[in-house]
PDB file of C-alpha atoms and ligand atoms in Angstrom:
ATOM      1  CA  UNK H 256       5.440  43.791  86.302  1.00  0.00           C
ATOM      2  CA  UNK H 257       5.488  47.323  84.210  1.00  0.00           C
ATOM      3  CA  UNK H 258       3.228  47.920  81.382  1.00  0.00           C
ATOM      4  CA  UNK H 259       2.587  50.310  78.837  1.00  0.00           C
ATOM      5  CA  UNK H 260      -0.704  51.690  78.793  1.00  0.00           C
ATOM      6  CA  UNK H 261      -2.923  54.515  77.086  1.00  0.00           C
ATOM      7  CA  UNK H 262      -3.081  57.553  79.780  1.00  0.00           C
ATOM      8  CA  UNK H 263      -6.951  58.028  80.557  1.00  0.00           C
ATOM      9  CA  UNK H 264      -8.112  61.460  82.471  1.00  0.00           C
ATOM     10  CA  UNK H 265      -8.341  59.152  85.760  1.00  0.00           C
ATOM     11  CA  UNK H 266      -4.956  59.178  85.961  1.00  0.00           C
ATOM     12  CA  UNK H 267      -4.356  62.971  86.315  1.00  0.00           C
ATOM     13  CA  UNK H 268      -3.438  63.524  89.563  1.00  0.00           C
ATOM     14  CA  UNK H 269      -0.806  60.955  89.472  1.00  0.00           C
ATOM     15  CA  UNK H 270       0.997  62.298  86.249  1.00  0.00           C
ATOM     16  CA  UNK H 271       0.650  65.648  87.631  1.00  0.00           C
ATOM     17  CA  UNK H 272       2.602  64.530  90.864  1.00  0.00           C
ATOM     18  CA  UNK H 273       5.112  62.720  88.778  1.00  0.00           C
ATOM     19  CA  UNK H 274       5.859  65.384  86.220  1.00  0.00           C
ATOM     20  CA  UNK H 275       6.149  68.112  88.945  1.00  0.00           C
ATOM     21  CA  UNK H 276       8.352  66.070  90.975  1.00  0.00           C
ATOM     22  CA  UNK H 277      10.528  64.820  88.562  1.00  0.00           C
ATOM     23  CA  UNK H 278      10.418  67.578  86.485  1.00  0.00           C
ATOM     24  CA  UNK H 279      11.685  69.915  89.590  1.00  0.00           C
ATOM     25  CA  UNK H 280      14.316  67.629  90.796  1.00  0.00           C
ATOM     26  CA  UNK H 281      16.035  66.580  87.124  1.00  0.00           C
ATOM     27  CA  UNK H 282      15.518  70.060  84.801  1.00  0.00           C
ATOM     28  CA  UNK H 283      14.828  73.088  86.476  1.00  0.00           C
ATOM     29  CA  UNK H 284      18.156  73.302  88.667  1.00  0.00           C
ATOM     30  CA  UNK H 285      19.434  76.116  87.101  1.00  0.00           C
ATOM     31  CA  UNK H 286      16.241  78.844  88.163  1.00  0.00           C
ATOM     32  CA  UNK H 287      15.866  80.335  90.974  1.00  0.00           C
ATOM     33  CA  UNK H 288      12.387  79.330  92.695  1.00  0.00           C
ATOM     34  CA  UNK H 289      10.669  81.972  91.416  1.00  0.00           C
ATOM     35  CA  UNK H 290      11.585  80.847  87.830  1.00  0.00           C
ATOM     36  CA  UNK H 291      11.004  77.523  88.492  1.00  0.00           C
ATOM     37  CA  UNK H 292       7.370  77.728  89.516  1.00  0.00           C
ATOM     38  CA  UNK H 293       6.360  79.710  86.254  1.00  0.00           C
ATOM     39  CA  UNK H 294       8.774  77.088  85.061  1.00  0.00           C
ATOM     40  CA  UNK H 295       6.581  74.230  86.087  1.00  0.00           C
ATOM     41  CA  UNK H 296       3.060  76.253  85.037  1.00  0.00           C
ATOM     42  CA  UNK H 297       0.105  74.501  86.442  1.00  0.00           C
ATOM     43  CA  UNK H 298       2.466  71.412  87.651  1.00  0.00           C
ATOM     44  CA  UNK H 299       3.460  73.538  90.446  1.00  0.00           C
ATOM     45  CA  UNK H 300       0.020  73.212  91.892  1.00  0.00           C
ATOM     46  CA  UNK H 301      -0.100  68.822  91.799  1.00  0.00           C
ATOM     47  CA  UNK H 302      -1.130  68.104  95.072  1.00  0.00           C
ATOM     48  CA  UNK H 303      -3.350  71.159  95.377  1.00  0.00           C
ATOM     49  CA  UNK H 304      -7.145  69.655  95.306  1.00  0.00           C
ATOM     50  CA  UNK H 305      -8.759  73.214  94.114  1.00  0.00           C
ATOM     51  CA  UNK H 306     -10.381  71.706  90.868  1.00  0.00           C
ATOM     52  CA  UNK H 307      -9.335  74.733  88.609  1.00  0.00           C
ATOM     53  CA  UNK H 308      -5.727  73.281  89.256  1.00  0.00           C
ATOM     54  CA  UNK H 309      -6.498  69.803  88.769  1.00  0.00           C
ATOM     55  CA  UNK H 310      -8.148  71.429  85.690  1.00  0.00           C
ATOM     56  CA  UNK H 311      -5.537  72.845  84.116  1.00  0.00           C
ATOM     57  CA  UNK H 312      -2.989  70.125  84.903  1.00  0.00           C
ATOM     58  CA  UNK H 313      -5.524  67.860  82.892  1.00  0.00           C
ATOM     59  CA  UNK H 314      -5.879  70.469  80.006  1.00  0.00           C
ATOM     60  CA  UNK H 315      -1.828  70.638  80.130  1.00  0.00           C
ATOM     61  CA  UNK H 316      -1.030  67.059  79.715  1.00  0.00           C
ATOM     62  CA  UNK H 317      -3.737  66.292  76.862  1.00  0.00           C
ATOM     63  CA  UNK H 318      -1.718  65.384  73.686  1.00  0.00           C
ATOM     64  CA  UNK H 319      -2.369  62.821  70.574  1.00  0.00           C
ATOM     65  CA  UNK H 320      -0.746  60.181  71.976  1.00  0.00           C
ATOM     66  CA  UNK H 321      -0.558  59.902  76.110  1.00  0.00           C
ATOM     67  CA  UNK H 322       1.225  56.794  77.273  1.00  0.00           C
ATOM     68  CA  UNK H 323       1.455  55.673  81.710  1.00  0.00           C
ATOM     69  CA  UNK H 324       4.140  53.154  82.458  1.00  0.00           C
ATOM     70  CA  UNK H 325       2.494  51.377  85.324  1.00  0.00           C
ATOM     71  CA  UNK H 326       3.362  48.934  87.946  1.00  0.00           C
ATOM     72  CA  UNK H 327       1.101  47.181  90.262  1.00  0.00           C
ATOM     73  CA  UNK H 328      -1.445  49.993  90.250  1.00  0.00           C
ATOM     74  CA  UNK H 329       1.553  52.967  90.787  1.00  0.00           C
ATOM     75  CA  UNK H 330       2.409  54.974  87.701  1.00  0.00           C
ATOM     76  CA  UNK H 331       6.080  55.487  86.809  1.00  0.00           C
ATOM     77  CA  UNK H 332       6.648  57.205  83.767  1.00  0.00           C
ATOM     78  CA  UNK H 333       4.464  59.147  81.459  1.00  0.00           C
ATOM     79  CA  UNK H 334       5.349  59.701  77.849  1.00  0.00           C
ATOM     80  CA  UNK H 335       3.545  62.638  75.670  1.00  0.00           C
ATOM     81  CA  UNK H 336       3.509  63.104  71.648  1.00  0.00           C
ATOM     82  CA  UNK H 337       1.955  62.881  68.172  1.00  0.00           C
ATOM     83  CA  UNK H 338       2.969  60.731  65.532  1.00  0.00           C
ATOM     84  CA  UNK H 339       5.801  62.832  64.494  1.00  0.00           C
ATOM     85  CA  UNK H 340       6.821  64.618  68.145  1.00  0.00           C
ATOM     86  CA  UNK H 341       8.079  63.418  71.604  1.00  0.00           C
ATOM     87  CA  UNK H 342       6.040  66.078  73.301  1.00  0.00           C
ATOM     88  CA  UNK H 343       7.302  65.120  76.768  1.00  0.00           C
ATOM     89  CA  UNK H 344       9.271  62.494  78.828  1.00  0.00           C
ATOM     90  CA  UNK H 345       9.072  61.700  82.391  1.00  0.00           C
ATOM     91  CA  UNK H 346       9.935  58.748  84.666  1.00  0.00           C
ATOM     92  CA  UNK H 347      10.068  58.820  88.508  1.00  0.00           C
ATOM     93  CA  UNK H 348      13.602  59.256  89.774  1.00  0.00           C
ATOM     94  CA  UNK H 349      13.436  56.297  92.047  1.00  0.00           C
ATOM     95  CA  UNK H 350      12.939  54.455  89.115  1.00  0.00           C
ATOM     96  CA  UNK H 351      15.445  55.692  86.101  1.00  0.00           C
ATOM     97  CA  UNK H 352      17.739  53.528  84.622  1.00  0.00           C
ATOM     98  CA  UNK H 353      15.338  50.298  84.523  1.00  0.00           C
ATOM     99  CA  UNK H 354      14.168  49.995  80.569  1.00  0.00           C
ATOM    100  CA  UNK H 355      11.023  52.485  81.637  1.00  0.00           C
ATOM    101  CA  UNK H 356      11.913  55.441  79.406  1.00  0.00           C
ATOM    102  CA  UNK H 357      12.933  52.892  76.820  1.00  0.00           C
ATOM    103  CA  UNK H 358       9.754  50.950  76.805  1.00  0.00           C
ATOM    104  CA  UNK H 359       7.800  54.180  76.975  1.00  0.00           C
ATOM    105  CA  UNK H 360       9.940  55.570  73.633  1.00  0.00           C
ATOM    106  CA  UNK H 361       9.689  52.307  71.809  1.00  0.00           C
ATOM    107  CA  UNK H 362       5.808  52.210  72.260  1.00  0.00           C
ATOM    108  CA  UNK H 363       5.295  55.825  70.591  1.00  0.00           C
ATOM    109  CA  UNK H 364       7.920  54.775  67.972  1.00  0.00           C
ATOM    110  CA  UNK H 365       5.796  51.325  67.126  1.00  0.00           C
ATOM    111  CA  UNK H 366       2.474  53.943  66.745  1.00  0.00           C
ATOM    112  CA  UNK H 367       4.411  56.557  64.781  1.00  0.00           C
ATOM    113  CA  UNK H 368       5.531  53.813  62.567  1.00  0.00           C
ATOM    114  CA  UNK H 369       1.847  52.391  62.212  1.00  0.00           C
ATOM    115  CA  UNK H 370       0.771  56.000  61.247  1.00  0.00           C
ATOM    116  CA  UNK H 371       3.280  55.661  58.930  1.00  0.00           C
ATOM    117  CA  UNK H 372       5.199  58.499  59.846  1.00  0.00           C
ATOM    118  CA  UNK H 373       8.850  57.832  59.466  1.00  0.00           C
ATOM    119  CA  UNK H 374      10.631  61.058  61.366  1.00  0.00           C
ATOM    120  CA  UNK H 375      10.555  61.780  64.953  1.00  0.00           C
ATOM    121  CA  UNK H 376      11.655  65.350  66.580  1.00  0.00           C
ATOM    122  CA  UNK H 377      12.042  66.372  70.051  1.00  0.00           C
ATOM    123  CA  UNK H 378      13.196  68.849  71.911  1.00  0.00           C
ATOM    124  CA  UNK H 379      15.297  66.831  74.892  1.00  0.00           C
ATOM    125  CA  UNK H 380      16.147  68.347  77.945  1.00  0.00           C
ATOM    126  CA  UNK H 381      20.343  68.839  78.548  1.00  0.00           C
ATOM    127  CA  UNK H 382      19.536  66.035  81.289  1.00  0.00           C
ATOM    128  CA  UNK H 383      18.103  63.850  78.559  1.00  0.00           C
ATOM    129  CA  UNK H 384      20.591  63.699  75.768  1.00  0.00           C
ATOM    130  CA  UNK H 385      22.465  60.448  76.768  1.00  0.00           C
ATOM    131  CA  UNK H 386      19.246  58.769  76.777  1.00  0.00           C
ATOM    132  CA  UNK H 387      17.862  60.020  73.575  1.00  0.00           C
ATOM    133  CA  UNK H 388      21.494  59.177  71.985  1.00  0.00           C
ATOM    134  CA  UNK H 389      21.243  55.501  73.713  1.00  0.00           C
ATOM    135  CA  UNK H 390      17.875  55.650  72.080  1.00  0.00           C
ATOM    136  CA  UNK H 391      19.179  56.369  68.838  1.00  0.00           C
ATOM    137  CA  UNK H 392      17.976  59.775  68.395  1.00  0.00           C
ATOM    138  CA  UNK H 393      20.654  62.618  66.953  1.00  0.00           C
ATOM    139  CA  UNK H 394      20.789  66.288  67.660  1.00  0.00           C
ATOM    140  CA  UNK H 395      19.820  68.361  65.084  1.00  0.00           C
ATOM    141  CA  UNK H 396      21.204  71.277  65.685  1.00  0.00           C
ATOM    142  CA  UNK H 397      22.815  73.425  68.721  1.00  0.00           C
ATOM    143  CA  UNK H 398      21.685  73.610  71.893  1.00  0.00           C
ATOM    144  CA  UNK H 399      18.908  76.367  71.931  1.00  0.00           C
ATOM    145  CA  UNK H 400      17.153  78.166  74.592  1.00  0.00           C
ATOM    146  CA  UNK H 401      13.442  78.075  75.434  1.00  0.00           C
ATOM    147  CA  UNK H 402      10.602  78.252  77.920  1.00  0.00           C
ATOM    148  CA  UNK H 403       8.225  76.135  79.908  1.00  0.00           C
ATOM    149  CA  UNK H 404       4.724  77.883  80.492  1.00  0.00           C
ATOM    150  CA  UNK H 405       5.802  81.538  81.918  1.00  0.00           C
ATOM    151  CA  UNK H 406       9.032  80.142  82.490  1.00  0.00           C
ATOM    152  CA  UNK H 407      12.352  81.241  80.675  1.00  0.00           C
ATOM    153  CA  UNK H 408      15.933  80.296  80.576  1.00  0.00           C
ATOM    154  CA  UNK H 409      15.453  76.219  79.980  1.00  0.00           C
ATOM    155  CA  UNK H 410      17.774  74.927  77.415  1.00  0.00           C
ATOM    156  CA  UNK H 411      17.227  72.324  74.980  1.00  0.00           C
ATOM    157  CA  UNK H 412      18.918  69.951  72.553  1.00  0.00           C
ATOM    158  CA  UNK H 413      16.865  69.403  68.991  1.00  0.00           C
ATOM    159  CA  UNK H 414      16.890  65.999  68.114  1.00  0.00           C
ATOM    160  CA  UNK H 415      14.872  63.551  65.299  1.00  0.00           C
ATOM    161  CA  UNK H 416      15.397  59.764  64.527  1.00  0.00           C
ATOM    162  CA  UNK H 417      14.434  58.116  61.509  1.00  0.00           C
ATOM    163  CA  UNK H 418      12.538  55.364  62.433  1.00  0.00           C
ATOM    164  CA  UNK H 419      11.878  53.707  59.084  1.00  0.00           C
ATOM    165  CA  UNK H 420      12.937  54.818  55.382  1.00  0.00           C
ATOM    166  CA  UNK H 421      10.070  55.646  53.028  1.00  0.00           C
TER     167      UNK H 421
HETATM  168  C1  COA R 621      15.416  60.766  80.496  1.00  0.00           C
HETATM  169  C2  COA R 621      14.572  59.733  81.254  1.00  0.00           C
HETATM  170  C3  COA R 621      13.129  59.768  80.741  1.00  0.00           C
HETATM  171  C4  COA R 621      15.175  58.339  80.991  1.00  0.00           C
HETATM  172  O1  COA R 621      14.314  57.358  81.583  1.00  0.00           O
HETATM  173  P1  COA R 621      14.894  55.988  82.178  1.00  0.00           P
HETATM  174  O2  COA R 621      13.738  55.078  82.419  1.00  0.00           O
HETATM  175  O3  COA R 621      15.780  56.251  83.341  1.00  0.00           O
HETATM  176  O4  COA R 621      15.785  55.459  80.971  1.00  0.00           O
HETATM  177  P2  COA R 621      16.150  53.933  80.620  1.00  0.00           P
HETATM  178  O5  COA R 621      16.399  53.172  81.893  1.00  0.00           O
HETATM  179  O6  COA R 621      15.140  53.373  79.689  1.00  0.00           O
HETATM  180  O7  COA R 621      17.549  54.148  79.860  1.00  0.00           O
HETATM  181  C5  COA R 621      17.854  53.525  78.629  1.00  0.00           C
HETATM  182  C6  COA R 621      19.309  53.824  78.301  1.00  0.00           C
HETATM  183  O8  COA R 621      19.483  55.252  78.105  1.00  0.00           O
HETATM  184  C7  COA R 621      20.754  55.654  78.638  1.00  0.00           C
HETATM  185  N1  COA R 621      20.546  56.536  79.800  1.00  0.00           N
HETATM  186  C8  COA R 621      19.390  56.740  80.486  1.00  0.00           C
HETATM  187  N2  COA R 621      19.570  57.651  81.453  1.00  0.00           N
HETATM  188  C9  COA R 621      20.859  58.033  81.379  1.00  0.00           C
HETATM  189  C10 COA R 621      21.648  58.951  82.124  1.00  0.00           C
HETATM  190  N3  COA R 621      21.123  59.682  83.134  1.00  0.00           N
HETATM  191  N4  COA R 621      22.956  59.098  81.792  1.00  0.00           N
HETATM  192  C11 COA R 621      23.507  58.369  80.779  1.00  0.00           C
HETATM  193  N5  COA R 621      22.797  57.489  80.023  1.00  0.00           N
HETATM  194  C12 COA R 621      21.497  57.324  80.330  1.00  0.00           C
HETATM  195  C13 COA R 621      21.456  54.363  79.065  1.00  0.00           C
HETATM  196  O9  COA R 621      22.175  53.854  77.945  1.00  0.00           O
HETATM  197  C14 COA R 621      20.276  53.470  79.387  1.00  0.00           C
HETATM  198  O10 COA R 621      20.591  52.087  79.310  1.00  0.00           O
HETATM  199  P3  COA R 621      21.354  51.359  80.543  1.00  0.00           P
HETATM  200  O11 COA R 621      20.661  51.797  81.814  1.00  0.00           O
HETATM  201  O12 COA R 621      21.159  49.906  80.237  1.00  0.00           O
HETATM  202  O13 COA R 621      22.775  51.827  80.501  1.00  0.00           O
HETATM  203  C15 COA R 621      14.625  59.984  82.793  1.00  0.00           C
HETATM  204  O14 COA R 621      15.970  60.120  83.191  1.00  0.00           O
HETATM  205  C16 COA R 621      13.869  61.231  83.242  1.00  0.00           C
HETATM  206  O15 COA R 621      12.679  61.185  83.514  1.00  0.00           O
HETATM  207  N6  COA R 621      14.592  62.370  83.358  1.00  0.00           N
HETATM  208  C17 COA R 621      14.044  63.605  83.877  1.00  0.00           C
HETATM  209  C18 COA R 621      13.036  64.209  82.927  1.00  0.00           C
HETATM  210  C19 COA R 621      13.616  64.495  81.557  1.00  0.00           C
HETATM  211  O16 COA R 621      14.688  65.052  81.395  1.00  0.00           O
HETATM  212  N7  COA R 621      12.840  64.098  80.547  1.00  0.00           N
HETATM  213  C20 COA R 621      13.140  64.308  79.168  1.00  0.00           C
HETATM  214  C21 COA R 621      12.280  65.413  78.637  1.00  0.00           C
HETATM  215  S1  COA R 621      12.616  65.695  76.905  1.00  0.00           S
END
């Protein structure tokens, strides 16, 4: 059965594989793979075990609020924010469209909420924007364009939901 979790350091490695596989395969189609390793930063070293890379993929995935969606010991998703900010969104492509991004949303929305913050922003991928929309979420402005890391050239959709009115 999947639950939601806090993230704890432990856990690392796994994200790092996750985000770096999931990342590549869903978001950075468009680069070239030069681009998409400075594209993927530190990610692009997950399954090295040199412990300045495990390191920085550590340093690179500490946020307010780190959430694991885990199942039997495996972990699936990874969510990334502050009480006002979707920071970052994964789940493992052998696993999308089963509630896991959903669950993982609707946890950091419940926390916001207790922290009394009432507006949510994010910056969703292109790939994204049918979830966040599902999710309730509503662009904000244009599409803009932006980086990951040293990368360039990765576009974006703005988007906030109010979760509750003052
Ligand atoms: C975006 C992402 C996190 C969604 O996770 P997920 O677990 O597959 O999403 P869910 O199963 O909870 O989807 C909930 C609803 O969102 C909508 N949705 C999700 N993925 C969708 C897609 N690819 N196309 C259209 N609608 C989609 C559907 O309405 C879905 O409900 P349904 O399956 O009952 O129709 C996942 O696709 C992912 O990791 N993508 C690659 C990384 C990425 O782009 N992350 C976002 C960074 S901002």
């Amino acid at each position: 059965m999947i639950s939601i979790r806090a993230y704890c350091e432990s856990d690392a490695g796994a994200v790092g594989r996750l985000i770096a596989d999931t990342y590549g395969a869903f978001n950075l189609d468009f680069a070239s793979p030069e681009e998409k390793l400075k594209l993927l930063g530190p990610f692009q070293h997950a399954r090295s075990t040199d412990e300045a890379h495990r390191a920085a993929i550590a340093g690179a995935l500490r946020a307010a609020m780190v959430f694991v969606a885990e199942d039997d010991g495996e972990i699936l998703g990874v969510l990334r924010g502050r009480k006002d900010r979707v920071q970052s969104l994964f789940v493992r492509g052998d696993h999308h469209r089963q509630g896991i991004g959903r669950r993982l949303i609707q946890h950091l929305e419940a926390e916001c909420l207790r922290q009394q913050s009432t507006v949510i922003r994010l910056a969703a991928t292109l790939y994204a924007v049918p979830f966040y929309l599902a999710m309730g979420y509503r662009r904000s402005t244009g599409i803009r364009n932006g980086w990951s890391f040293e990368g360039v050239g990765l576009r974006y959709q703005p988007m906030k939901k109010i979760v509750a009115d003052m």
